[in-house]
Coordinates of C-alpha atoms and ligand atoms in Angstrom, one line a residue:
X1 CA -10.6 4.7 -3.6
X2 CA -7.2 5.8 -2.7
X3 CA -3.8 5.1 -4.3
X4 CA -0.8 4.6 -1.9
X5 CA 2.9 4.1 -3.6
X6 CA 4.4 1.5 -2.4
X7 CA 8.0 2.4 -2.3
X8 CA 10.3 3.6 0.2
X9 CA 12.4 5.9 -2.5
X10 CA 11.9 9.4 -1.1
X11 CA 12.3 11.0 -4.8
X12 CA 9.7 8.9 -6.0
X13 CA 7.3 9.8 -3.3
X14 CA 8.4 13.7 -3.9
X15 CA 6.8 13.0 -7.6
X16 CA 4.5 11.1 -6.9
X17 CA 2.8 13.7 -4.5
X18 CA 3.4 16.4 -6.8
X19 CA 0.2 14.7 -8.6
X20 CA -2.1 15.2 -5.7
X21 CA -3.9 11.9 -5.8
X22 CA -1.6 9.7 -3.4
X23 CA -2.4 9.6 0.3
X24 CA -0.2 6.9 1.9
X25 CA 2.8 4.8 1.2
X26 CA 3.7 1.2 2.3
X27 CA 7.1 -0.4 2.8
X28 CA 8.8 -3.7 3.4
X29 CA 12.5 -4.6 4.2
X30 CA 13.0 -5.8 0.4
X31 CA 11.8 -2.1 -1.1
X32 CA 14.2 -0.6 1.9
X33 CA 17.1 -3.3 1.2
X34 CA 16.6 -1.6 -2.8
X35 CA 17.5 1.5 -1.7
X36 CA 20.3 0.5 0.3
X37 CA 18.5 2.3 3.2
X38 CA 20.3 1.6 6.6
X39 CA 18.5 4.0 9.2
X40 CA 15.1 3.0 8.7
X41 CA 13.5 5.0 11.4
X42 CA 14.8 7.8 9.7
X43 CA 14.1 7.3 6.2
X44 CA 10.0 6.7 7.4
X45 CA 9.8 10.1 9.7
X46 CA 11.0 11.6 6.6
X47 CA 8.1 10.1 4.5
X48 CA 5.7 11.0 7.5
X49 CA 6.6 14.4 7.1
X50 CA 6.3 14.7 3.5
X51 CA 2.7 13.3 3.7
X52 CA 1.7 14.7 7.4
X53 CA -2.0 14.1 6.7
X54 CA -1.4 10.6 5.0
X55 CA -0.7 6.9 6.3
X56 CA 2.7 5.3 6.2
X57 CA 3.5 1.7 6.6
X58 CA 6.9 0.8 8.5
X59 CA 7.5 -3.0 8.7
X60 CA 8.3 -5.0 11.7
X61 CA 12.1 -6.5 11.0
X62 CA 12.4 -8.4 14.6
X63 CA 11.9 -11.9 15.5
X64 CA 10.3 -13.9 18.4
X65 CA 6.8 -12.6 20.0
X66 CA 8.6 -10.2 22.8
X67 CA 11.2 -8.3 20.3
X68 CA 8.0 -8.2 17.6
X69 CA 6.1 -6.8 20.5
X70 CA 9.0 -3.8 21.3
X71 CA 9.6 -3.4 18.0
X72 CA 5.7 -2.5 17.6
X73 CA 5.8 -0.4 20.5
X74 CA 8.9 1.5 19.1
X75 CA 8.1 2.4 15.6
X76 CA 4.4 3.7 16.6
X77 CA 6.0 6.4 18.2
X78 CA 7.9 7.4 15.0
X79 CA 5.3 9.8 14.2
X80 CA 1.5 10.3 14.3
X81 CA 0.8 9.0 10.7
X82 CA 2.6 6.1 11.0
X83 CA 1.3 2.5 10.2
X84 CA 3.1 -0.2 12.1
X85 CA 3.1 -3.3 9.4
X86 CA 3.4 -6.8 10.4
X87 CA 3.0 -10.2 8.9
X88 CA -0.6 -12.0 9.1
X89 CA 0.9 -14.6 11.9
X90 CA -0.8 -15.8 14.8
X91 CA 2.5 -13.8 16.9
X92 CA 1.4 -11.0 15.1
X93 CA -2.3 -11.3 15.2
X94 CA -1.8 -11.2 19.0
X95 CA 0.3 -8.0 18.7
X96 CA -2.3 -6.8 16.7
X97 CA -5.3 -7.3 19.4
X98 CA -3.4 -6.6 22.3
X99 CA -1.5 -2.7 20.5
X100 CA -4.6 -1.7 18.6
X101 CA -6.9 -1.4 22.0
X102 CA -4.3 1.1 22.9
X103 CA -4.4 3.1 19.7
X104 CA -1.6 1.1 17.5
X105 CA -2.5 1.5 13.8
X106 CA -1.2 -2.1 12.4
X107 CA -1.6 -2.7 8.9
X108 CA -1.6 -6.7 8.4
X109 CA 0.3 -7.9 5.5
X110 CA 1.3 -11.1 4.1
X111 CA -2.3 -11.5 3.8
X112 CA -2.9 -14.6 1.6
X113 CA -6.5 -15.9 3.1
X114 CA -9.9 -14.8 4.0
X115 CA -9.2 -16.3 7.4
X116 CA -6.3 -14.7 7.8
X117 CA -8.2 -11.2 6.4
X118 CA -10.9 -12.3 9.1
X119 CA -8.7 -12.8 12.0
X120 CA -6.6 -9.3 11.2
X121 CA -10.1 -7.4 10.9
X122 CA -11.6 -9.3 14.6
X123 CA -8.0 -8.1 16.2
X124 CA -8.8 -5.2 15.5
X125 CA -6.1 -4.3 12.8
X126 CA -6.6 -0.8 10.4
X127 CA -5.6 -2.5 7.6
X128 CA -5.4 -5.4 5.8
X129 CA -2.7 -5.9 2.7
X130 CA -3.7 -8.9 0.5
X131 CA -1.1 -9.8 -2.1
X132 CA -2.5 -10.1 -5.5
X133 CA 0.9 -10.3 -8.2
X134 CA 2.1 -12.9 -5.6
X135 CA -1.1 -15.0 -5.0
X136 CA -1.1 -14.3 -9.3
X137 CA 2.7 -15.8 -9.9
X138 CA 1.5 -19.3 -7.7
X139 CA -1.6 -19.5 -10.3
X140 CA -4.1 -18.4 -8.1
X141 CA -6.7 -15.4 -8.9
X142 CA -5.2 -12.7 -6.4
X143 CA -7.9 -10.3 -7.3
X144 CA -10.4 -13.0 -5.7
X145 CA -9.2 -13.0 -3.1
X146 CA -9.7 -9.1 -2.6
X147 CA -12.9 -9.3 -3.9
X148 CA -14.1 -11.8 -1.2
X149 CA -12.6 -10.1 1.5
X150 CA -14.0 -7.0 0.5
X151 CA -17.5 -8.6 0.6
X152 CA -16.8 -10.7 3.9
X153 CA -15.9 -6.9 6.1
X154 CA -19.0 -5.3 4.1
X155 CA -21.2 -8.3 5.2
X156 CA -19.8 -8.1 8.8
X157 CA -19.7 -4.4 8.7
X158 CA -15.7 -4.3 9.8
X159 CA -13.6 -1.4 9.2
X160 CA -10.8 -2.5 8.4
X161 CA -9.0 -0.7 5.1
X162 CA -8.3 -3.5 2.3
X163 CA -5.1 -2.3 0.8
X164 CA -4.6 -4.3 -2.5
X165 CA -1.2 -5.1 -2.4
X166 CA 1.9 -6.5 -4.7
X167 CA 0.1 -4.2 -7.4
X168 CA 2.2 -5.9 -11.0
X169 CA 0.2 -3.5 -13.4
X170 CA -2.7 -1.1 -14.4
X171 CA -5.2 -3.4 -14.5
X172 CA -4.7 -4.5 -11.0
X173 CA -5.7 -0.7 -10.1
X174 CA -8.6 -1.1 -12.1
X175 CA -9.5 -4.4 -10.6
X176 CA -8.9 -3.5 -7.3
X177 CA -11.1 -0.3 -7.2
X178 CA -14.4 -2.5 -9.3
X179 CA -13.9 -4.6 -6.1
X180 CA -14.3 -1.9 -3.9
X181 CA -11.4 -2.1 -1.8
X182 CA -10.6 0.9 -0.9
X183 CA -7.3 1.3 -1.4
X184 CA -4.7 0.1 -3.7
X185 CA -0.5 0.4 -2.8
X186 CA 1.3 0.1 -6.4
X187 CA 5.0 1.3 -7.7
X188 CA 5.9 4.5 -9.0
X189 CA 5.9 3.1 -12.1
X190 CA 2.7 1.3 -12.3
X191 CA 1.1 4.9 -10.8
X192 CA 2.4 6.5 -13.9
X193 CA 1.7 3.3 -16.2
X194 CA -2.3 4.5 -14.8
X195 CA -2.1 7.8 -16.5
X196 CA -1.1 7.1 -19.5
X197 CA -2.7 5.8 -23.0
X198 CA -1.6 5.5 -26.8
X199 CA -4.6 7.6 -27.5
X200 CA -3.9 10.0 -25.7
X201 CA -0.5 10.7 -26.9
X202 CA -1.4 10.3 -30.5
X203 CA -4.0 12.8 -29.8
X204 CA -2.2 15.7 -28.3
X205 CA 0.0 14.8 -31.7
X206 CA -2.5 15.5 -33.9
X207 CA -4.4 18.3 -32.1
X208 CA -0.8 20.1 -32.1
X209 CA 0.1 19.4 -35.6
X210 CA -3.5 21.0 -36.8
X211 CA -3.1 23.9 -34.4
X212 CA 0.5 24.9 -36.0
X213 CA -0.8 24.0 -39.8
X214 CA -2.8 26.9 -39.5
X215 CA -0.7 29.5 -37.3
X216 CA 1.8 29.7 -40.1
Ligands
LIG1 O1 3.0 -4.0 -0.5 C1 3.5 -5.3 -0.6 C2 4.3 -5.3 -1.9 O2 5.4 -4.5 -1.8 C3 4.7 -6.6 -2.4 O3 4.9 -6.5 -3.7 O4 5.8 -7.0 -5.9 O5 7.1 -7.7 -3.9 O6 5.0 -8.9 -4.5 P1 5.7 -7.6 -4.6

């Protein structure tokens, strides 16, 4: 199982690699519009850099098959480690089949089926990003929907990467890795959310208040 943040704040990446457990980071146009982020290219080298041996998602922004196609082109030669992310579209699926026989990395997202999971995986792409808080909010089970996809590549022995996506809370995380994907994309916040338990706190409280009753 590997965690990836999904954010594309450069300090929160900075902490969040400080703990030595993440290994990849995904972005979109809303998490870049959030920072206010106008050179995109930029901002994702920078990311590549900070994680050289790790996989970064940049997002395809144009429209229409041919400018999809450029833009595909363009941002795989941002850096090695980059991940070129586009939407689970038939235009995209054909970018996906015709860039990944010539060593594009595409991560598929906007994943909301197991066809659609099915069709990313036969084209070839690296990774797939189901969205679970999403297919949640519409009263659907999101975490089914990984679940079954993970099942369906493992029958068919695919290998494409099921990154759990639109990751709302801790118990996603958990979900995500009892299902076996292998990796899950979630917020800063919901990374730290992971670590931490009542228990734990309380504990530390109460191991520190008997170690200084008797150092006195
Ligand atoms: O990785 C995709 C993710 O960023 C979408 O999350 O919370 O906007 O549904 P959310």
């Amino acid at each position: 199982m590997r965690i990836f943040l999904d954010t594309a704040n450069i300090e929160e990446i900075k902490k969040g690699l400080k703990l030595g457990v993440v290994s990849g980071v995904t972005t979109n146009p809303t998490l870049v519009a959030k920072e206010g982020i106008s050179d995109y290219k930029s901002v994702v080298q920078q990311i590549c850099a900070l994680l050289p041996e790790g996989d970064v998602s940049a997002e395809i922004t144009a429209e229409g098959p041919a400018e999809m196609l450029k833009q595909a082109r363009e941002i795989a030669k941002w850096a090695p480690n980059v991940v070129v992310k586009i939407p689970a579209t038939a235009e995209g699926l054909e970018i996906i089949s015709k860039l990944s026989k010539e060593g594009v990395r595409f991560n598929m997202t906007l994943c909301f089926s197991v066809n659609q999971a099915l069709l990313g995986a036969l084209a070839g792409a690296a990774f797939v990003s189901p969205f679970v808080g999403r297919l949640d909010d519409a009263g659907h089970d999101g975490m089914m929907l990984i679940n079954d996809i993970v099942s369906i590549y493992k029958e068919y022995g695919f290998e494409t990467q099921v990154i759990a996506a639109s990751i709302r809370h801790p118990l996603h995380c958990t979900q995500a890795a009892q299902t076996g994907a292998g990796i899950a994309t979630v917020p800063y916040k919901v990374l730290m959310q992971m670590m931490q338990h009542p228990l734990t706190d309380s504990g530390i409280a109460r191991f520190m208040a008997d170690w200084k009753s008797v150092q006195k």
